[in-house]
Tab-separated table of C-alpha atoms in Angstrom:
chain	number	residue	atom	x	y	z
A	289	UNK	CA	0.000	0.000	0.000
A	290	UNK	CA	2.866	2.365	0.772
A	291	UNK	CA	4.206	1.937	-2.764
A	292	UNK	CA	0.767	2.683	-4.222
A	293	UNK	CA	0.439	5.832	-2.122
A	294	UNK	CA	3.915	6.831	-3.270
A	295	UNK	CA	2.892	6.353	-6.908
A	296	UNK	CA	-0.258	8.467	-6.533
A	297	UNK	CA	1.762	11.200	-4.811
A	298	UNK	CA	4.206	11.290	-7.741
A	299	UNK	CA	1.486	10.860	-10.381
A	300	UNK	CA	-1.681	12.513	-8.964
A	301	UNK	CA	-3.795	11.626	-12.016
A	302	UNK	CA	-3.606	7.966	-10.934
A	303	UNK	CA	-6.094	8.823	-8.207
A	304	UNK	CA	-8.804	9.117	-10.862
A	305	UNK	CA	-8.083	6.242	-13.259
A	306	UNK	CA	-10.096	3.067	-13.760
A	307	UNK	CA	-9.128	0.347	-13.083
A	308	UNK	CA	-7.505	1.701	-9.962
A	309	UNK	CA	-3.848	1.161	-9.259
A	310	UNK	CA	-4.731	-0.857	-6.149
A	311	UNK	CA	-6.936	-3.252	-8.126
A	312	UNK	CA	-4.100	-4.129	-10.493
A	313	UNK	CA	-2.049	-5.811	-7.787
A	314	UNK	CA	1.091	-4.503	-9.472
A	315	UNK	CA	4.330	-5.165	-7.616
A	316	UNK	CA	7.258	-2.762	-7.545
A	317	UNK	CA	10.222	-3.791	-9.689
A	318	UNK	CA	13.645	-3.082	-8.191
A	319	UNK	CA	16.214	-2.756	-10.965
A	320	UNK	CA	19.984	-2.259	-10.566
A	321	UNK	CA	21.937	0.456	-12.346
A	322	UNK	CA	22.847	-0.388	-15.930
A	323	UNK	CA	19.839	-2.623	-16.578
A	324	UNK	CA	18.139	-2.443	-19.985
A	325	UNK	CA	14.441	-1.825	-19.290
A	326	UNK	CA	13.447	-1.796	-22.932
A	327	UNK	CA	15.248	-2.011	-26.246
A	328	UNK	CA	14.850	-0.636	-29.756
A	329	UNK	CA	12.542	-2.566	-32.098
A	330	UNK	CA	11.176	-4.687	-29.238
A	331	UNK	CA	7.449	-4.751	-28.392
A	332	UNK	CA	6.470	-2.558	-25.453
A	333	UNK	CA	5.857	-4.738	-22.381
A	334	UNK	CA	4.174	-1.988	-20.376
A	335	UNK	CA	4.186	1.620	-19.272
A	336	UNK	CA	6.842	2.432	-16.622
A	337	UNK	CA	6.057	4.661	-13.640
A	338	UNK	CA	9.360	5.556	-11.977
A	339	UNK	CA	9.176	5.749	-8.161
A	340	UNK	CA	12.894	6.287	-7.544
A	341	UNK	CA	16.077	6.291	-9.584
A	342	UNK	CA	16.461	7.339	-13.214
A	343	UNK	CA	16.083	5.899	-16.721
A	344	UNK	CA	18.155	7.168	-19.664
A	345	UNK	CA	16.399	6.884	-23.036
A	346	UNK	CA	18.712	6.756	-26.065
A	347	UNK	CA	18.620	6.055	-29.795
A	348	UNK	CA	21.339	3.950	-31.399
A	349	UNK	CA	23.159	4.533	-34.681
A	350	UNK	CA	24.174	1.935	-37.201
A	351	UNK	CA	27.729	2.099	-35.838
A	352	UNK	CA	26.671	1.117	-32.328
A	353	UNK	CA	26.815	4.628	-30.862
A	354	UNK	CA	23.985	6.035	-28.744
A	355	UNK	CA	22.464	9.514	-28.625
A	356	UNK	CA	20.724	10.370	-25.381
A	357	UNK	CA	17.206	11.720	-25.988
A	358	UNK	CA	16.040	12.400	-22.430
A	359	UNK	CA	15.896	10.952	-18.922
A	360	UNK	CA	12.908	9.830	-16.865
A	361	UNK	CA	12.925	10.572	-13.128
A	362	UNK	CA	10.200	10.029	-10.504
A	363	UNK	CA	7.012	11.857	-11.415
A	364	UNK	CA	7.817	11.976	-15.139
A	365	UNK	CA	6.496	9.813	-17.980
A	366	UNK	CA	8.308	8.042	-20.807
A	367	UNK	CA	7.523	9.484	-24.237
A	368	UNK	CA	8.847	6.480	-26.175
A	369	UNK	CA	6.746	4.008	-24.176
A	370	UNK	CA	3.570	6.062	-24.512
A	371	UNK	CA	4.116	6.591	-28.265
A	372	UNK	CA	4.655	2.862	-28.711
A	373	UNK	CA	1.437	2.038	-26.850
A	374	UNK	CA	-0.522	4.732	-28.693
A	375	UNK	CA	0.405	3.361	-32.104
A	376	UNK	CA	0.946	-0.312	-31.355
A	377	UNK	CA	4.432	-0.184	-32.882
A	378	UNK	CA	7.800	-1.484	-31.632
A	379	UNK	CA	9.867	0.727	-29.361
A	380	UNK	CA	11.976	3.369	-31.112
A	381	UNK	CA	14.669	3.773	-28.432
A	382	UNK	CA	16.443	2.012	-25.575
A	383	UNK	CA	15.856	2.632	-21.873
A	384	UNK	CA	18.686	1.938	-19.395
A	385	UNK	CA	18.729	2.655	-15.650
A	386	UNK	CA	21.517	5.021	-14.593
A	387	UNK	CA	21.168	4.156	-10.889
A	388	UNK	CA	19.214	1.640	-8.779
A	389	UNK	CA	15.595	2.217	-9.773
A	390	UNK	CA	12.154	1.274	-8.437
A	391	UNK	CA	9.206	1.314	-10.823
A	392	UNK	CA	5.752	0.005	-11.579
A	393	UNK	CA	5.146	-1.517	-15.015
A	394	UNK	CA	1.558	-0.915	-16.126
A	395	UNK	CA	0.161	-3.442	-18.660
A	396	UNK	CA	-0.480	-2.004	-22.150
A	397	UNK	CA	-4.240	-2.622	-22.051
A	398	UNK	CA	-4.521	-0.879	-18.682
A	399	UNK	CA	-2.613	2.125	-20.027
A	400	UNK	CA	-5.035	2.391	-22.952
A	401	UNK	CA	-8.011	2.280	-20.584
A	402	UNK	CA	-6.423	4.927	-18.373
A	403	UNK	CA	-6.281	7.234	-21.391
A	404	UNK	CA	-10.087	7.395	-21.201
A	405	UNK	CA	-9.650	9.370	-17.953
A	406	UNK	CA	-9.381	13.061	-18.965
A	407	UNK	CA	-6.842	14.024	-16.301
A	408	UNK	CA	-4.495	11.146	-17.102
A	409	UNK	CA	-4.856	11.745	-20.846
A	410	UNK	CA	-4.056	15.435	-20.332
A	411	UNK	CA	-0.909	14.496	-18.393
A	412	UNK	CA	0.277	12.212	-21.190
A	413	UNK	CA	-0.435	14.826	-23.872
A	414	UNK	CA	1.327	17.432	-21.753
A	415	UNK	CA	4.322	15.097	-21.652
A	416	UNK	CA	4.380	14.995	-25.439
A	417	UNK	CA	4.499	18.794	-25.577
A	418	UNK	CA	7.344	18.998	-23.023
A	419	UNK	CA	9.419	16.218	-24.559
A	420	UNK	CA	8.965	17.609	-28.065
A	421	UNK	CA	10.397	20.911	-26.855
A	422	UNK	CA	13.355	19.019	-25.349
A	423	UNK	CA	13.939	17.037	-28.537
A	424	UNK	CA	13.671	20.166	-30.675
A	425	UNK	CA	16.432	21.732	-28.574
A	426	UNK	CA	18.520	18.575	-28.962
A	427	UNK	CA	18.078	18.589	-32.753
A	428	UNK	CA	19.026	22.260	-32.851
A	429	UNK	CA	22.157	21.588	-30.799
A	430	UNK	CA	23.228	18.743	-33.073
A	431	UNK	CA	22.411	20.542	-36.301
A	432	UNK	CA	23.638	24.044	-35.559
A	433	UNK	CA	26.176	23.940	-32.721
A	434	UNK	CA	29.746	22.894	-33.244
A	435	UNK	CA	30.973	19.847	-31.362
A	436	UNK	CA	33.581	21.811	-29.402
A	437	UNK	CA	30.860	24.169	-28.141
A	438	UNK	CA	28.623	21.258	-27.167
A	439	UNK	CA	31.529	19.531	-25.401
A	440	UNK	CA	32.269	22.684	-23.400
A	441	UNK	CA	28.632	22.836	-22.336
A	442	UNK	CA	28.714	19.147	-21.356
A	443	UNK	CA	31.749	19.708	-19.104
A	444	UNK	CA	30.221	22.643	-17.243
A	445	UNK	CA	27.936	22.237	-14.255
A	446	UNK	CA	29.545	18.996	-13.059
A	447	UNK	CA	32.051	20.495	-10.634
A	448	UNK	CA	35.785	20.926	-11.079
A	449	UNK	CA	36.733	17.235	-10.924
A	450	UNK	CA	34.863	14.927	-13.296
A	451	UNK	CA	35.080	11.147	-12.988
A	452	UNK	CA	34.109	10.719	-16.611
A	453	UNK	CA	35.399	8.732	-19.569
A	454	UNK	CA	35.822	10.086	-23.078
A	455	UNK	CA	33.448	7.352	-24.265
A	456	UNK	CA	30.737	8.488	-21.844
A	457	UNK	CA	31.030	12.036	-23.180
A	458	UNK	CA	30.932	10.748	-26.754
A	459	UNK	CA	27.766	8.786	-26.018
A	460	UNK	CA	26.181	11.845	-24.425
A	461	UNK	CA	27.039	14.030	-27.413
A	462	UNK	CA	26.167	11.446	-30.053
A	463	UNK	CA	29.647	11.285	-31.548
A	464	UNK	CA	32.697	8.998	-31.496
A	465	UNK	CA	35.280	8.772	-28.715
A	466	UNK	CA	38.143	9.788	-30.998
A	467	UNK	CA	36.517	13.173	-31.713
A	468	UNK	CA	35.964	13.860	-28.011
A	469	UNK	CA	39.549	12.864	-27.173
A	470	UNK	CA	40.912	15.153	-29.894
A	471	UNK	CA	38.896	18.118	-28.591
A	472	UNK	CA	39.770	17.442	-24.952
A	473	UNK	CA	43.461	17.395	-25.846
A	474	UNK	CA	42.962	20.741	-27.560
A	475	UNK	CA	41.284	22.056	-24.404
A	476	UNK	CA	44.240	20.729	-22.406
A	477	UNK	CA	46.738	22.512	-24.663
A	478	UNK	CA	44.767	25.711	-24.086
A	479	UNK	CA	45.104	25.178	-20.338
A	480	UNK	CA	41.355	24.764	-19.805
A	481	UNK	CA	41.408	21.160	-18.514
A	482	UNK	CA	43.813	18.567	-17.166
A	483	UNK	CA	43.306	15.017	-18.411
A	484	UNK	CA	43.956	11.759	-16.579
A	485	UNK	CA	42.614	8.231	-16.915
A	486	UNK	CA	38.800	8.369	-16.605
A	487	UNK	CA	39.148	11.797	-15.018
A	488	UNK	CA	38.929	15.411	-16.209
A	489	UNK	CA	39.888	18.390	-14.061
A	490	UNK	CA	38.468	21.771	-15.036
A	491	UNK	CA	41.173	24.452	-14.821
A	492	UNK	CA	39.499	27.351	-16.605
A	493	UNK	CA	35.705	27.336	-16.319
A	494	UNK	CA	35.490	30.885	-17.680
A	495	UNK	CA	37.072	29.871	-20.998
A	496	UNK	CA	34.711	26.923	-21.317
A	497	UNK	CA	31.719	29.146	-20.553
A	498	UNK	CA	32.851	31.612	-23.226
A	499	UNK	CA	33.085	28.816	-25.786
A	500	UNK	CA	29.754	27.319	-24.702
A	501	UNK	CA	28.056	30.737	-24.851
A	502	UNK	CA	29.178	31.165	-28.454
A	503	UNK	CA	26.881	28.245	-29.283
A	504	UNK	CA	23.915	30.371	-28.292
A	505	UNK	CA	25.058	33.539	-30.014
A	506	UNK	CA	26.265	31.994	-33.260
């Protein structure tokens, strides 16, 4: 019962849906970090309601690289899952937990019935509007901002000492590790960062902010 109360607190519209969350008898799934919740081209097994933790949703390229689309935290809904259930099509992205995560998985038929509840339907449609704005910004960043500007932005806001691999940054930016390494070495030559194995120390945040800001003004 505590888990159900927690879910309704995070997702208030669940208090009005039929069938009720309590009548489903759904049990909370506890998933470790790094687990694949759903994969591209697979059928959608259900609609996830995240109670704690975080899910990263990414799209893969033909070369095996991944571009992060968005993340789902408690109280938020998954656009890819809802789109899949709306249209009855396979999933268009992969969902991986970034930390230990607790969630409820709502059966597809139940999700479709819940959409008949105006408040829940409005929440899902509101999600589409928010996520579309996020994805539009992502497309703009990829299409119009140079990779060095995007890398500078990715380094900022994480503190001065980053326990981060070049591959992780490449995955985040939707590029290859070699490009990130080349740019980081350029940043190091400029005296902006200091590189070590799986570690980046920020030496000149102001220079990075100047470069990152040029992405917005260009």
